[in-house]
Amino acid sequence: DKSELIRLQLDKFNKHLDETPFNNQMKLLTGKRDASNPLYLSLAVEELRAHGQFESLSAKIRELPIKMNLLLDYTLERLENEFGRKYLSTAFMFICAARDGLLEFELKQLLQLYFSVESSNLLDKLVELSALRDREILVGRLFKEQKTSGATSTAKFLSFLDSIGKVFLKPRSASSATSLIALKANELVENAVRNRYGTDRQDISTEQAHKIMALFYWHSIDKSFEGSWSSNERALLYLPYHLLNANAFAEFIHVTCNMSFISIKCQLGLALSLMDDFDLYKSSTPRNVLLDTAVRARKQRVRVQQSESLESMIVESERFRDYKQFILTNYHLLRSNPKLAYQQAINQPDSSWPSRDLGELLRKSLSINALGSFFEWANKPQGNNVAPPTRFDDFSTAVCCAVISENGRVV
């Protein structure tokens, strides 16, 4: 019952609508064209709760659009007046650019970082930046000088989250520290956000968002940007993804083709995600609801072409080829025995990048035991003809057995 749903929602805030014959506010609201949609009623109740003036409540109800898509636009316009269009569009861009949602503190710090970049007049330079590890940009002028202004205050941020949570975001658990912020999987909600903050009108581009998110996650696990990785699982998982989508290819190779980075991921039980880091096509195709259907199709065609050139550009890198071969050959061992990362690397051919990088790490280590215990075979193979294990993907059910032909050519 529509009326009962409205009463239940208003009771949470100790409010009610007049249902007397001469001023039946309940009938006025339930008579709207899309009032049979529970999402419409929830959004309408939120608008009435935010109104706060009982004397003009009937006029406010009459003012509410009768259709869901129009009511969503109406709500976004009110939120822009309350928080600012730039704040709203930037926050939604970060939410949509995230691979699997954002934690509350992540979104707050990303907004702080964005406005810090913008206030320092570094946004254009950030887009043109070829090396994300530039000390002046990353350390000197961004992270050490971040300021909490009115644009990024905690009170404003929490009020913003509360305002968009019930309608625009997926339901979150009571623990905000571990609950992810992600856009609701609803076509009407996605269309409203996309139409209002599409690519032709947004204050921050997709590439800018991914670069700022890459900076944030990189700084979270390596504050000096010198390869001293810390055990932040989310940052380790999402840094390669955002580097690739920020078109920071050199930095992507610098991070993923790194024995220290691989070792810390294995130790945290993230060995399987190493395969995703080297699967370029899957890693570089984010789902961004801020692109309309036509633009998305056009972008997809361009992305396929870019992916092909990206594939050739990265795969031509000898370092990338060696590390991908190393992961393909050893990931099944690293999943069950993460401490074998250095052991397996040192026993790669001497000319391979994993072995060379580990040798460099050993030379830089203050103690021979700094990297753990492992040994090197005196007669290890020196060729590069070791074939990686064959992978079989996309089975609908678990594989329980396999039959191999006598000549070993057919499975």
Coordinates of C-alpha atoms in Angstrom, one line a residue:
D1 CA 0.0 0.0 0.0
K2 CA 1.5 3.3 -1.1
S3 CA 0.1 5.3 1.9
E4 CA 1.5 2.8 4.4
L5 CA 4.9 2.9 2.7
I6 CA 5.0 6.7 3.0
R7 CA 3.8 6.6 6.7
L8 CA 6.6 4.1 7.5
Q9 CA 9.3 6.2 6.0
L10 CA 8.1 9.4 7.6
D11 CA 7.7 7.8 11.0
K12 CA 11.5 7.3 11.1
F13 CA 11.8 11.1 11.3
N14 CA 8.7 11.6 13.5
K15 CA 6.8 13.3 10.6
H16 CA 3.5 12.7 8.9
L17 CA 1.3 14.0 6.1
D18 CA -2.1 15.6 6.6
E19 CA -4.9 13.2 5.6
T20 CA -7.9 15.4 6.4
P21 CA -10.6 15.8 3.7
F22 CA -9.9 19.4 3.0
N23 CA -6.0 19.1 2.9
N24 CA -5.3 15.5 2.0
Q25 CA -1.5 15.7 1.4
M26 CA -1.3 11.9 1.3
K27 CA -3.8 11.7 -1.5
L28 CA -2.0 14.5 -3.3
L29 CA 1.3 12.5 -3.2
T30 CA -0.1 9.0 -4.0
G31 CA -2.0 10.5 -6.9
K32 CA 1.3 11.2 -8.8
R33 CA 1.8 9.3 -12.0
D34 CA 4.8 7.2 -10.9
A35 CA 3.7 6.8 -7.2
S36 CA 3.3 3.1 -7.7
N37 CA 7.1 2.9 -8.0
P38 CA 8.6 2.5 -4.5
L39 CA 11.8 4.3 -5.5
Y40 CA 9.6 7.3 -6.6
L41 CA 8.0 7.4 -3.2
S42 CA 11.3 7.1 -1.3
L43 CA 12.7 9.9 -3.3
A44 CA 9.6 12.0 -2.8
V45 CA 9.7 11.5 0.9
E46 CA 13.4 12.5 1.0
E47 CA 12.4 15.7 -0.8
L48 CA 9.7 16.5 1.6
R49 CA 11.9 15.7 4.6
A50 CA 14.6 18.1 3.2
H51 CA 11.9 20.8 2.6
G52 CA 11.4 21.3 6.4
Q53 CA 8.6 24.0 6.1
F54 CA 5.2 22.5 7.2
E55 CA 3.3 25.6 6.1
S56 CA 4.3 25.2 2.4
L57 CA 4.3 21.4 2.4
S58 CA 1.2 21.1 0.2
A59 CA 2.7 23.5 -2.4
K60 CA 5.9 21.4 -2.3
I61 CA 4.0 18.2 -3.0
R62 CA 2.3 19.8 -6.0
E63 CA 5.7 21.0 -7.2
L64 CA 7.1 17.5 -7.3
P65 CA 7.4 16.1 -10.8
I66 CA 4.9 13.3 -11.6
K67 CA 7.5 11.1 -13.4
M68 CA 10.5 9.3 -11.9
N69 CA 13.1 10.6 -14.3
L70 CA 12.0 14.1 -13.8
L71 CA 12.0 13.7 -10.0
L72 CA 15.6 12.5 -10.2
D73 CA 16.6 15.6 -12.1
Y74 CA 14.7 17.7 -9.7
T75 CA 16.6 16.1 -6.8
L76 CA 20.0 16.5 -8.4
E77 CA 19.2 20.2 -9.1
R78 CA 18.4 20.7 -5.4
L79 CA 21.6 18.8 -4.4
E80 CA 23.6 21.1 -6.7
N81 CA 22.2 24.1 -5.1
E82 CA 23.1 22.7 -1.7
F83 CA 26.6 21.3 -2.4
G84 CA 27.6 22.8 -5.6
R85 CA 27.6 21.3 -9.1
K86 CA 31.3 20.8 -9.2
Y87 CA 31.3 18.9 -5.9
L88 CA 28.4 16.7 -7.1
S89 CA 29.8 15.9 -10.5
T90 CA 33.3 15.2 -9.2
A91 CA 32.0 12.8 -6.5
F92 CA 29.8 10.9 -8.9
M93 CA 32.8 10.6 -11.4
F94 CA 35.0 9.0 -8.7
I95 CA 32.1 6.7 -7.6
C96 CA 31.6 5.6 -11.3
A97 CA 35.3 5.3 -12.1
A98 CA 35.9 3.0 -9.1
R99 CA 36.2 -0.7 -10.1
D100 CA 34.2 -2.2 -7.2
G101 CA 33.0 0.8 -5.2
L102 CA 34.8 3.1 -2.7
L103 CA 35.2 3.1 1.0
E104 CA 33.9 6.2 2.7
F105 CA 37.3 7.5 3.7
E106 CA 38.6 6.9 0.1
L107 CA 35.9 9.0 -1.5
K108 CA 36.5 11.8 1.1
Q109 CA 40.3 11.8 0.5
L110 CA 39.8 11.7 -3.3
L111 CA 37.7 14.8 -3.1
Q112 CA 40.3 16.5 -1.0
L113 CA 43.0 15.5 -3.4
Y114 CA 41.0 16.7 -6.4
F115 CA 40.3 20.1 -4.9
S116 CA 43.9 20.4 -3.8
V117 CA 45.1 19.7 -7.4
E118 CA 42.6 22.2 -8.7
S119 CA 43.4 25.0 -6.2
S120 CA 47.1 24.6 -7.0
N121 CA 46.3 25.1 -10.7
L122 CA 47.8 21.6 -11.4
L123 CA 44.8 20.0 -13.0
D124 CA 45.9 20.7 -16.6
K125 CA 49.4 19.7 -15.8
L126 CA 48.2 16.5 -14.2
V127 CA 46.5 15.5 -17.5
E128 CA 49.7 16.1 -19.5
L129 CA 51.9 14.4 -16.9
S130 CA 53.9 11.6 -18.5
A131 CA 55.5 10.5 -15.3
L132 CA 53.1 10.1 -12.3
R133 CA 56.1 9.7 -10.0
D134 CA 57.3 13.3 -10.4
R135 CA 58.4 14.5 -6.9
E136 CA 57.3 18.1 -7.2
I137 CA 53.7 17.1 -8.3
L138 CA 53.2 14.2 -6.1
V139 CA 55.0 14.8 -2.8
G140 CA 55.9 18.5 -2.6
R141 CA 52.7 20.2 -3.7
L142 CA 49.8 17.7 -3.3
F143 CA 50.1 15.3 -0.4
K144 CA 52.1 17.5 2.0
E145 CA 50.0 20.6 1.5
Q146 CA 46.5 19.2 1.4
K147 CA 44.0 21.6 3.1
T148 CA 40.6 20.8 4.4
S149 CA 38.6 23.7 3.1
G150 CA 34.8 24.2 3.1
A151 CA 34.7 22.4 -0.2
T152 CA 36.0 19.2 1.4
S153 CA 35.0 19.5 5.0
T154 CA 33.9 16.4 6.9
A155 CA 30.5 17.9 7.8
K156 CA 29.7 18.7 4.1
F157 CA 30.9 15.3 3.0
L158 CA 28.8 13.3 5.5
S159 CA 25.7 15.5 4.7
F160 CA 26.3 14.8 1.0
L161 CA 26.5 11.0 1.5
D162 CA 23.3 11.1 3.6
S163 CA 21.5 13.0 0.9
I164 CA 22.4 10.7 -2.0
G165 CA 22.5 7.4 -0.1
K166 CA 19.0 6.2 -0.1
V167 CA 18.2 6.9 -3.8
F168 CA 21.5 7.0 -5.8
L169 CA 23.7 4.4 -3.9
K170 CA 23.5 0.7 -3.3
P171 CA 22.3 -0.2 0.2
R172 CA 25.2 0.0 2.7
S173 CA 25.7 -1.8 6.0
A174 CA 25.6 -0.1 9.4
S175 CA 29.4 -0.1 9.5
S176 CA 30.4 2.8 7.2
A177 CA 34.1 2.0 7.6
T178 CA 33.8 -1.2 5.6
S179 CA 30.7 -0.6 3.5
L180 CA 31.3 0.3 -0.1
I181 CA 29.9 3.3 -1.9
A182 CA 28.6 2.4 -5.3
L183 CA 26.0 3.7 -7.7
K184 CA 22.7 1.9 -7.5
A185 CA 22.2 -0.6 -10.4
N186 CA 19.0 1.0 -11.6
E187 CA 18.5 2.2 -15.2
L188 CA 16.6 5.3 -14.2
V189 CA 19.2 6.3 -11.6
E190 CA 22.1 5.7 -14.0
N191 CA 20.4 7.7 -16.8
A192 CA 19.7 10.6 -14.5
V193 CA 23.4 10.7 -13.4
R194 CA 24.6 10.2 -17.0
N195 CA 22.4 12.8 -18.6
R196 CA 23.3 15.5 -16.0
Y197 CA 27.0 14.8 -15.7
G198 CA 27.8 13.3 -19.1
T199 CA 31.2 13.6 -20.8
D200 CA 30.4 16.9 -22.6
R201 CA 29.6 18.7 -19.3
Q202 CA 31.5 17.1 -16.5
D203 CA 34.0 19.1 -14.5
I204 CA 36.5 16.3 -14.3
S205 CA 37.2 13.9 -17.2
T206 CA 37.4 10.1 -16.8
E207 CA 41.2 10.2 -17.4
Q208 CA 41.7 12.8 -14.8
A209 CA 39.6 10.8 -12.3
H210 CA 41.7 7.7 -13.0
K211 CA 45.0 9.6 -12.6
I212 CA 43.9 11.1 -9.3
M213 CA 42.7 7.7 -8.1
A214 CA 46.0 6.2 -9.2
L215 CA 47.9 8.9 -7.2
F216 CA 45.8 8.2 -4.2
Y217 CA 46.3 4.5 -4.2
W218 CA 50.0 4.7 -5.1
H219 CA 50.6 7.1 -2.2
S220 CA 48.6 4.8 0.1
I221 CA 51.1 1.9 -0.3
D222 CA 54.3 3.8 -1.3
K223 CA 54.4 7.3 0.3
S224 CA 57.9 8.0 -1.1
F225 CA 57.1 6.5 -4.6
E226 CA 60.3 4.5 -4.4
G227 CA 58.9 1.0 -4.4
S228 CA 58.6 0.4 -0.6
W229 CA 55.1 -1.2 -0.9
S230 CA 53.0 -1.6 2.2
S231 CA 50.2 -4.1 2.9
N232 CA 47.1 -2.2 1.8
E233 CA 45.0 -4.8 -0.1
R234 CA 42.7 -2.4 -1.9
A235 CA 45.5 -0.1 -3.1
L236 CA 47.5 -3.1 -4.3
L237 CA 44.4 -4.4 -6.2
Y238 CA 43.3 -1.2 -7.8
L239 CA 46.5 0.7 -8.5
P240 CA 47.3 -1.2 -11.8
Y241 CA 43.7 -0.8 -12.9
H242 CA 43.6 3.0 -12.5
L243 CA 47.1 3.4 -14.0
L244 CA 46.1 1.5 -17.1
N245 CA 42.8 3.5 -17.5
A246 CA 44.8 6.8 -16.9
N247 CA 46.9 5.8 -20.0
A248 CA 49.9 5.8 -17.7
F249 CA 51.5 2.9 -19.4
A250 CA 55.1 3.4 -18.3
E251 CA 54.0 3.6 -14.7
F252 CA 51.7 0.6 -15.2
I253 CA 54.8 -1.5 -16.2
H254 CA 56.9 0.0 -13.4
V255 CA 54.4 -1.1 -10.8
T256 CA 53.2 -4.5 -12.1
C257 CA 56.6 -5.7 -13.4
N258 CA 58.2 -5.3 -10.0
M259 CA 59.2 -8.3 -7.8
S260 CA 58.6 -6.4 -4.5
F261 CA 55.0 -5.5 -5.7
I262 CA 54.4 -9.1 -6.8
S263 CA 55.8 -10.5 -3.5
I264 CA 53.6 -8.3 -1.2
K265 CA 50.5 -9.2 -3.2
C266 CA 51.3 -12.9 -2.9
Q267 CA 51.8 -12.6 0.8
L268 CA 48.4 -11.0 1.2
G269 CA 46.7 -13.8 -0.7
L270 CA 46.2 -11.7 -3.9
A271 CA 48.2 -14.0 -6.3
L272 CA 45.2 -14.6 -8.5
S273 CA 44.8 -10.9 -9.1
L274 CA 48.2 -10.9 -10.7
M275 CA 46.6 -12.6 -13.6
D276 CA 44.2 -9.6 -13.9
D277 CA 47.1 -7.2 -13.9
F278 CA 48.5 -8.8 -17.0
D279 CA 45.2 -9.3 -18.8
L280 CA 45.2 -5.9 -20.5
Y281 CA 41.8 -6.1 -22.3
K282 CA 39.9 -7.0 -19.1
S283 CA 41.8 -4.5 -17.0
S284 CA 41.3 -1.5 -19.3
T285 CA 37.5 -1.7 -19.9
P286 CA 35.8 0.0 -17.0
R287 CA 32.0 0.4 -16.9
N288 CA 31.3 4.1 -16.7
V289 CA 27.6 5.0 -16.5
L290 CA 28.5 8.7 -17.2
L291 CA 28.9 7.8 -20.9
D292 CA 25.7 7.7 -22.9
T293 CA 24.9 4.7 -25.2
A294 CA 26.1 6.3 -28.4
V295 CA 29.3 7.7 -26.8
R296 CA 29.9 4.4 -25.0
A297 CA 29.7 2.5 -28.3
R298 CA 32.0 5.0 -30.0
K299 CA 34.4 4.9 -27.1
Q300 CA 34.3 1.1 -27.2
R301 CA 35.4 1.1 -30.9
V302 CA 38.2 3.5 -30.1
R303 CA 39.1 1.5 -27.0
V304 CA 39.4 -1.7 -29.1
Q305 CA 41.8 0.2 -31.4
Q306 CA 43.6 1.7 -28.4
S307 CA 43.8 -1.7 -26.7
E308 CA 45.4 -3.2 -29.8
S309 CA 48.0 -0.5 -29.8
L310 CA 48.3 -0.7 -26.1
E311 CA 48.8 -4.4 -26.3
S312 CA 51.5 -4.0 -28.9
M313 CA 53.2 -1.1 -27.0
I314 CA 53.3 -3.0 -23.7
V315 CA 53.9 -6.5 -25.0
E316 CA 56.8 -5.2 -27.0
S317 CA 58.4 -4.3 -23.7
E318 CA 60.8 -7.1 -22.8
R319 CA 60.2 -6.5 -19.1
F320 CA 56.5 -7.0 -19.6
R321 CA 56.9 -10.2 -21.6
D322 CA 59.3 -11.7 -19.0
Y323 CA 57.1 -10.9 -16.1
K324 CA 53.9 -12.1 -17.8
Q325 CA 55.7 -15.4 -18.6
F326 CA 56.9 -15.6 -15.0
I327 CA 53.3 -15.1 -13.6
L328 CA 51.7 -17.5 -16.1
T329 CA 54.3 -20.2 -15.3
N330 CA 54.2 -19.7 -11.5
Y331 CA 50.9 -18.3 -10.3
H332 CA 49.5 -21.7 -9.4
L333 CA 52.5 -22.1 -7.0
L334 CA 52.3 -18.5 -5.7
R335 CA 48.6 -19.0 -4.8
S336 CA 49.4 -21.9 -2.4
N337 CA 53.0 -20.9 -1.4
P338 CA 53.3 -17.1 -1.6
K339 CA 56.7 -17.1 0.0
L340 CA 58.1 -18.8 -3.1
A341 CA 57.9 -15.6 -5.2
Y342 CA 61.6 -14.7 -4.7
Q343 CA 62.6 -18.4 -4.9
Q344 CA 60.9 -18.8 -8.3
A345 CA 62.3 -15.5 -9.6
I346 CA 65.9 -16.2 -8.7
N347 CA 65.7 -19.4 -10.6
Q348 CA 64.5 -17.8 -13.8
P349 CA 67.1 -17.5 -16.6
D350 CA 69.8 -14.9 -15.6
S351 CA 68.8 -12.7 -18.6
S352 CA 65.1 -12.5 -17.5
W353 CA 63.8 -9.4 -15.8
P354 CA 62.4 -11.1 -12.7
S355 CA 65.9 -12.6 -12.0
R356 CA 67.7 -9.4 -12.8
D357 CA 65.4 -7.3 -10.6
L358 CA 65.7 -9.7 -7.7
G359 CA 69.5 -9.6 -8.0
E360 CA 69.3 -5.8 -7.8
L361 CA 67.1 -6.1 -4.7
L362 CA 69.7 -8.4 -3.1
R363 CA 72.5 -5.9 -3.8
K364 CA 70.5 -3.1 -2.2
S365 CA 69.4 -5.1 0.8
L366 CA 71.3 -4.3 4.0
S367 CA 71.0 -7.9 5.1
I368 CA 71.1 -11.2 3.1
N369 CA 68.0 -12.2 5.1
A370 CA 66.0 -9.0 4.4
L371 CA 64.1 -10.7 1.5
G372 CA 63.7 -14.0 3.3
S373 CA 65.4 -17.4 2.7
F374 CA 65.7 -19.0 -0.8
F375 CA 68.3 -20.7 -2.9
E376 CA 69.4 -20.6 -6.5
W377 CA 70.0 -23.7 -8.6
A378 CA 73.5 -23.9 -10.1
N379 CA 72.1 -25.7 -13.1
K380 CA 68.9 -23.7 -13.6
P381 CA 67.8 -23.4 -17.3
Q382 CA 69.1 -20.4 -19.2
G383 CA 66.7 -20.6 -22.2
N384 CA 63.5 -18.7 -22.6
N385 CA 61.6 -21.6 -24.1
V386 CA 59.7 -22.7 -21.0
A387 CA 56.0 -22.9 -22.0
P388 CA 53.5 -21.6 -19.5
P389 CA 50.7 -24.0 -18.3
T390 CA 47.7 -24.1 -20.5
R391 CA 44.6 -22.2 -19.1
F392 CA 41.0 -23.3 -19.7
D393 CA 38.5 -20.6 -18.8
D394 CA 34.8 -19.9 -18.9
F395 CA 33.4 -23.3 -17.8
S396 CA 29.8 -23.0 -16.5
T397 CA 30.6 -25.6 -13.8
A398 CA 33.7 -26.8 -12.0
V399 CA 36.0 -29.1 -14.0
C400 CA 36.3 -32.5 -12.2
C401 CA 38.4 -34.5 -14.7
A402 CA 40.1 -34.3 -18.1
V403 CA 41.1 -36.8 -20.8
I404 CA 44.3 -36.4 -22.7
S405 CA 45.0 -38.1 -26.0
E406 CA 48.0 -40.5 -26.3
N407 CA 50.0 -38.1 -28.3
G408 CA 49.4 -35.3 -25.8
R409 CA 47.9 -32.9 -28.4
V410 CA 44.2 -33.1 -27.5
V411 CA 42.5 -32.5 -24.2

